[in-house]
mmCIF file of C-alpha atoms in Angstrom:
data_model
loop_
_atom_site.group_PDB
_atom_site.id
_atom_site.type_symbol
_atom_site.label_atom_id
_atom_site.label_comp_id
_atom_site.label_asym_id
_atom_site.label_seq_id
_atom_site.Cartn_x
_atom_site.Cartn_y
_atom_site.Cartn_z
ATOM 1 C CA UNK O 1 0.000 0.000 0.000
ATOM 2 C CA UNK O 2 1.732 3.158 -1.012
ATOM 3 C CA UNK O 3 1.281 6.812 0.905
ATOM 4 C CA UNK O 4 0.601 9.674 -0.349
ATOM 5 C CA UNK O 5 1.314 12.659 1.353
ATOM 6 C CA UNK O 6 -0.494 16.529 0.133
ATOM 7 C CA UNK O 7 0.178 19.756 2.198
ATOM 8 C CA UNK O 8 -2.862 21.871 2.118
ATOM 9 C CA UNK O 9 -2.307 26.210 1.975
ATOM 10 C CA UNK O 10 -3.976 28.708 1.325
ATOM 11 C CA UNK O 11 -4.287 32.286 3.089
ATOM 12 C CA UNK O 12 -7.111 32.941 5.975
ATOM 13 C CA UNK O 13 -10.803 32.931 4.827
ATOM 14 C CA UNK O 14 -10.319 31.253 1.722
ATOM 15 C CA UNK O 15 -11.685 28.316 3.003
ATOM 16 C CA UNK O 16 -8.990 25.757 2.473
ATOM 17 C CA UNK O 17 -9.948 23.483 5.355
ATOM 18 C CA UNK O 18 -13.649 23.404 4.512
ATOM 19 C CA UNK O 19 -12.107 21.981 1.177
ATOM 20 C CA UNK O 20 -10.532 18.924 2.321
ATOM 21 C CA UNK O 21 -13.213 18.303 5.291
ATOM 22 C CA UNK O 22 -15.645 18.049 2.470
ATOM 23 C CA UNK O 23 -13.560 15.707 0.515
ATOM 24 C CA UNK O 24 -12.900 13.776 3.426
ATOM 25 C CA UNK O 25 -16.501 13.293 4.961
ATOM 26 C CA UNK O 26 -18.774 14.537 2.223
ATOM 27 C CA UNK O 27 -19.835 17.335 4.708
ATOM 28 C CA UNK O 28 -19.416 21.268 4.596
ATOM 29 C CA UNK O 29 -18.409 22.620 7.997
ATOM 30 C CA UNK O 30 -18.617 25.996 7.075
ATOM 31 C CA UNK O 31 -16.397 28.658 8.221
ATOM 32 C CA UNK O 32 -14.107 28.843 11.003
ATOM 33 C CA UNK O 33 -10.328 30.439 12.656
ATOM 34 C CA UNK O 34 -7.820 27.226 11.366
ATOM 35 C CA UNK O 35 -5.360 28.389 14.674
ATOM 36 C CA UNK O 36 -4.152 24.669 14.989
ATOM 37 C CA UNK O 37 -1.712 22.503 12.524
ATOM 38 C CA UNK O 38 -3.824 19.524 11.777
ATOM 39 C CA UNK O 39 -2.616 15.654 9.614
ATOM 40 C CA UNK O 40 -5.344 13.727 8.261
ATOM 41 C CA UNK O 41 -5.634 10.407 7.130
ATOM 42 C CA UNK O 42 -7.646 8.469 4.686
ATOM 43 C CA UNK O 43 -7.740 5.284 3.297
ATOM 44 C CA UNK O 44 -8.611 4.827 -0.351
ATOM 45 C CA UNK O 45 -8.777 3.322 -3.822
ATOM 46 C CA UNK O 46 -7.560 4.839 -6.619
ATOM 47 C CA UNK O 47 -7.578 2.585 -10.348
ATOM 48 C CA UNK O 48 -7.464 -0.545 -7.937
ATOM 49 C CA UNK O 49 -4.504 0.543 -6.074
ATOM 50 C CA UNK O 50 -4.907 0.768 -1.993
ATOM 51 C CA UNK O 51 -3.249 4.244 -1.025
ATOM 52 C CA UNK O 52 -2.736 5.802 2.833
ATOM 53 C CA UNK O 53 -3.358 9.740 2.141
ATOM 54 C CA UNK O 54 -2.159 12.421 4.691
ATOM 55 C CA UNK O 55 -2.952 15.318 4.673
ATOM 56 C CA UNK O 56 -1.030 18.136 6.230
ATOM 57 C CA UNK O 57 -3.463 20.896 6.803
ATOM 58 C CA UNK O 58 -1.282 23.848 8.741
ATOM 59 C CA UNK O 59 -2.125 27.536 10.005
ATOM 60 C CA UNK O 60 -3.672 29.972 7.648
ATOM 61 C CA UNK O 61 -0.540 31.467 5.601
ATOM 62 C CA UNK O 62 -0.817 35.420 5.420
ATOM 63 C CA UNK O 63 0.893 37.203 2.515
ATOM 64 C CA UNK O 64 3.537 38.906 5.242
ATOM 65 C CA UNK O 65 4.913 35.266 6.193
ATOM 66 C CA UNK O 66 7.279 32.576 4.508
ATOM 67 C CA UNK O 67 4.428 29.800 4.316
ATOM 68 C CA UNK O 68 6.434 27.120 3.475
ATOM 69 C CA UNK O 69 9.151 25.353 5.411
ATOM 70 C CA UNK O 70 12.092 23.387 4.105
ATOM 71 C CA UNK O 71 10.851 20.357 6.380
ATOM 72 C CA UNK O 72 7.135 19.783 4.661
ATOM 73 C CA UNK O 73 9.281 19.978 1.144
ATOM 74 C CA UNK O 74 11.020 16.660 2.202
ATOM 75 C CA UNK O 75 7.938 14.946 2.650
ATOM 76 C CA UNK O 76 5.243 17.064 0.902
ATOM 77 C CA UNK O 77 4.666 14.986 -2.528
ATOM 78 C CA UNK O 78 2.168 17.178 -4.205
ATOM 79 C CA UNK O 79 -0.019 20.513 -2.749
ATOM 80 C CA UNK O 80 -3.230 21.853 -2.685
ATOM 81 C CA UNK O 81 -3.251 25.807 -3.081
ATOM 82 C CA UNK O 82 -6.645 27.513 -2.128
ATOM 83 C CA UNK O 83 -8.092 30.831 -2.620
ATOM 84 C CA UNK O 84 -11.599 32.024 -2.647
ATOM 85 C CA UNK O 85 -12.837 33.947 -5.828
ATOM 86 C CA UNK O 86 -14.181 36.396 -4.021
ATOM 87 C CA UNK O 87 -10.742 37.841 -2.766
ATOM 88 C CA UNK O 88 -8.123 39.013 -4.832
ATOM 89 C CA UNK O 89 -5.360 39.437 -1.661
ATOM 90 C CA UNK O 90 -5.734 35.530 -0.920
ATOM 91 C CA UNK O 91 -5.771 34.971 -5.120
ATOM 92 C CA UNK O 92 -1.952 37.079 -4.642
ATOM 93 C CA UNK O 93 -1.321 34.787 -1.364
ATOM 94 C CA UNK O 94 -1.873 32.206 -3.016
ATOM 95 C CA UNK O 95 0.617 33.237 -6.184
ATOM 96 C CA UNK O 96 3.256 33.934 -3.521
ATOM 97 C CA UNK O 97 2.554 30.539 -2.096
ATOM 98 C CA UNK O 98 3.280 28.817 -5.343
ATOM 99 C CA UNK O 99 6.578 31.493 -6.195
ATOM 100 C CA UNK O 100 7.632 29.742 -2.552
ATOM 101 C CA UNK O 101 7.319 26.385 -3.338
ATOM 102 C CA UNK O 102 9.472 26.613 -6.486
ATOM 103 C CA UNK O 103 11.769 28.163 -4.993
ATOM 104 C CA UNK O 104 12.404 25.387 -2.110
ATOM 105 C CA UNK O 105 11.905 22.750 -4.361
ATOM 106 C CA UNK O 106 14.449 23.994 -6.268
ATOM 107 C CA UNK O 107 16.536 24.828 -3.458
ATOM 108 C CA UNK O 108 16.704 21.642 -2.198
ATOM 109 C CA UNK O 109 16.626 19.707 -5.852
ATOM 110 C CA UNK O 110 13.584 17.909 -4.908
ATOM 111 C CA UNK O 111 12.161 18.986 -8.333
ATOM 112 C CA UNK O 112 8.484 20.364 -9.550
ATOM 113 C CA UNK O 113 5.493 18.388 -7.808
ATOM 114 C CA UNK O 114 2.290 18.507 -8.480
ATOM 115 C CA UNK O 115 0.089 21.222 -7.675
ATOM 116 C CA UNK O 116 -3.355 22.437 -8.077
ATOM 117 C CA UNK O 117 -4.666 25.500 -7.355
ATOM 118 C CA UNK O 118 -8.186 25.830 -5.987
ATOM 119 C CA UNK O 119 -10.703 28.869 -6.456
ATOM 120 C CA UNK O 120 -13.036 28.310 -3.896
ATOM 121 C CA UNK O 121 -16.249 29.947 -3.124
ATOM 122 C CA UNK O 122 -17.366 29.317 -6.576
ATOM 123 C CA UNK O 123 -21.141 29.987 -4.953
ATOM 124 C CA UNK O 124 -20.204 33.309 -4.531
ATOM 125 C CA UNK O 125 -20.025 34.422 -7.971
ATOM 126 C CA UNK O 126 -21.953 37.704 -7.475
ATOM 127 C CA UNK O 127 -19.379 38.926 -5.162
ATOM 128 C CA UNK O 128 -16.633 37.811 -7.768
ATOM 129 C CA UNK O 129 -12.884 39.570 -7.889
ATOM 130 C CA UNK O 130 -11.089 37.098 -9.854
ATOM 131 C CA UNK O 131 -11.961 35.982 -12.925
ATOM 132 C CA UNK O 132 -11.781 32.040 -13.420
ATOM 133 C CA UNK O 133 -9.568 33.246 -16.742
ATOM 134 C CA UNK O 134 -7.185 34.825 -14.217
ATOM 135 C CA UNK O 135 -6.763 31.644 -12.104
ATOM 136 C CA UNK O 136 -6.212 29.071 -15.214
ATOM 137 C CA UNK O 137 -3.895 31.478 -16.849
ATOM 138 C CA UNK O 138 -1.663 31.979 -13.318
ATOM 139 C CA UNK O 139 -2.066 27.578 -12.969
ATOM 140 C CA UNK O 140 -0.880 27.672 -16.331
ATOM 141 C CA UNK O 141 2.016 29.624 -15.669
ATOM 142 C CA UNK O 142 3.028 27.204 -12.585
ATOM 143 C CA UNK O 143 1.724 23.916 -14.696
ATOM 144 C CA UNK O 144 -0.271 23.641 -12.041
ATOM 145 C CA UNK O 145 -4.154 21.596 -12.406
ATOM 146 C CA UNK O 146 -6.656 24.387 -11.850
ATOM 147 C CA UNK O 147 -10.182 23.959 -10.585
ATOM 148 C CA UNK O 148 -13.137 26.497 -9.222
ATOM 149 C CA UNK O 149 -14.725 24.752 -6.807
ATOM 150 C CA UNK O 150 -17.948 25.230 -3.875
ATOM 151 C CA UNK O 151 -16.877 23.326 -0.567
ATOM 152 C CA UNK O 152 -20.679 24.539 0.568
ATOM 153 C CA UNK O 153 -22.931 23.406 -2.642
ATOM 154 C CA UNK O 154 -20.393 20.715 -4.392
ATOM 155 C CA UNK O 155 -18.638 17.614 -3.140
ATOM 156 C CA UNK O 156 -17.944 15.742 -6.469
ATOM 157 C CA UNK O 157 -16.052 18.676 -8.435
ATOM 158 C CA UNK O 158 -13.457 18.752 -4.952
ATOM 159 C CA UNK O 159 -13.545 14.817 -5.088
ATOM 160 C CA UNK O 160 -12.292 14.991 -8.397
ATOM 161 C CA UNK O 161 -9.660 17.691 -7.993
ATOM 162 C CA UNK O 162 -8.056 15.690 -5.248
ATOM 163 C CA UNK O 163 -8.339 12.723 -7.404
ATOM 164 C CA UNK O 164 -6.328 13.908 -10.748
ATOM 165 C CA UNK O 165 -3.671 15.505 -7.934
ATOM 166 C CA UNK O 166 -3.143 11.802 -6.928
ATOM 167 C CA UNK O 167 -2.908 10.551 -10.160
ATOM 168 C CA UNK O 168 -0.246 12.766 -10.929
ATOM 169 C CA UNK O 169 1.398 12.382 -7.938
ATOM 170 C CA UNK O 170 1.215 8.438 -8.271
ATOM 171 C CA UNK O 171 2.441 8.702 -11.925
ATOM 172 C CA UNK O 172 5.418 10.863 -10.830
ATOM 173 C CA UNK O 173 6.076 7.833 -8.341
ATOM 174 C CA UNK O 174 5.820 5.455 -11.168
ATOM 175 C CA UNK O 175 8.225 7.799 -13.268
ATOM 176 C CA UNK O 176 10.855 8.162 -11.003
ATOM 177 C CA UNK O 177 10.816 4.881 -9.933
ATOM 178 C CA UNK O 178 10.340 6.472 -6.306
ATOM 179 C CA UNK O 179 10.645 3.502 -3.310
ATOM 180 C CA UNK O 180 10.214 5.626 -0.466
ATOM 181 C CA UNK O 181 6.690 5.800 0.293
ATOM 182 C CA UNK O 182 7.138 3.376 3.407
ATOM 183 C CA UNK O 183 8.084 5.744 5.797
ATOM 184 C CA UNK O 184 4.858 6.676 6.782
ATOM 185 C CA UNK O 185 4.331 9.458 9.969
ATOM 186 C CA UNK O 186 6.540 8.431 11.833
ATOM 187 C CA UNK O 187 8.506 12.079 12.258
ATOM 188 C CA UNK O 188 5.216 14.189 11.507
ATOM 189 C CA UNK O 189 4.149 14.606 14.850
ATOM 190 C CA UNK O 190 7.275 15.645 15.585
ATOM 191 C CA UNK O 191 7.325 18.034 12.428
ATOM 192 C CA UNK O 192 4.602 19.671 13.566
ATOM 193 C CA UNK O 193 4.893 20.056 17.658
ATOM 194 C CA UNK O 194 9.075 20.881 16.686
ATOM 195 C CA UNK O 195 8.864 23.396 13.824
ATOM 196 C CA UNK O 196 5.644 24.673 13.173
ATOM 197 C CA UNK O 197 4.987 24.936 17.038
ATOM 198 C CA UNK O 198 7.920 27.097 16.851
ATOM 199 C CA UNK O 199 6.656 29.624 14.271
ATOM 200 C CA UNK O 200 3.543 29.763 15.907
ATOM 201 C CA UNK O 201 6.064 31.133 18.917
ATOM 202 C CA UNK O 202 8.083 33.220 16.746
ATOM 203 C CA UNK O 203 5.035 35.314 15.294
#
């Protein structure tokens, strides 16, 4: 059984963790203050292969902050980048937030993984300050997979966003003849109380 492991971002109010609760549980939970670094796990089936997914869920990045660590790049093997449509300063979070992981990846030669960035919020069209054509062209930019999406009036559309990540994730594995999905969480707990504890501190 091979694990797959996704690190969820996304700026404050864009509704990132209402995202993957829905594809988790099929349920909306609405809005709330994400203070708290959360993993969760899930168990499914994917073209007849088993997979273990984790998903690592942190703190609301802001657009003043360096959102991502080098620790999450080691294990990270694809991400989920969310803004709503109805804010443009979490649409340029969320283009900073891509600009960042480049630039680790690169940093520490781990090379591109796969992304897709999320418009969420897609219910509230009449409130709209970025343009869908806006999104796809800044995916396109980052060959990123690019999807508007409702976490409170559509389950399948996020189902199948988190699906084609996985493919591509799992046919990245199957490219690079990558071995080292066995590791599982061991050090994650650790990852999060140790470093991300800290920056919680440091702010």
């Amino acid at each position: 059984m091979n694990d797959i492991k996704l690190a969820l971002l996304g700026s404050e109010g864009a509704g990132k963790s209402a995202v993957l609760v829905r594809f988790l549980t099929k349920r909306f939970i609405g809005e709330y203050a994400s203070n708290t670094n959360s993993l969760y796990h899930k168990r499914l089936s994917i073209d007849g292969r088993q997979l273990n997914l984790e998903v690592f869920d942190p703190c609301s990045q802001s657009g003043e902050s360096r959102c991502i660590l080098e620790e999450p790049q080691d294990w990270a093997d694809g991400f989920v980048v969310v803004y709503t449509i109805s804010d443009r300063t979490s649409f340029l979070n969320a283009k900073n937030i891509l600009a960042q992981i480049k630039e680790s990846r690169r940093e520490t030669c781990k090379g591109e993984a796969p992304i897709c960035l999320v418009g969420n919020k897609q219910d509230l069209c009449h409130s709209r300050q970025v343009s869908e054509e806006e999104g796809r062209s800044l995916a396109q930019e980052n060959k990123c997979l690019f999807q508007e999406v409702s976490a409170a009036e559509n389950y399948l559309e996020i189902s199948n966003l988190f699906t084609k990540l996985i493919r591509h994730v799992m046919e990245q594995f199957k490219h690079r003849g990558d071995r080292r999905r066995y590791s599982g969480s061991k050090s994650m707990a650790k990852l999060i109380n140790n470093v991300f504890g800290k920056r919680r501190q440091s702010v």
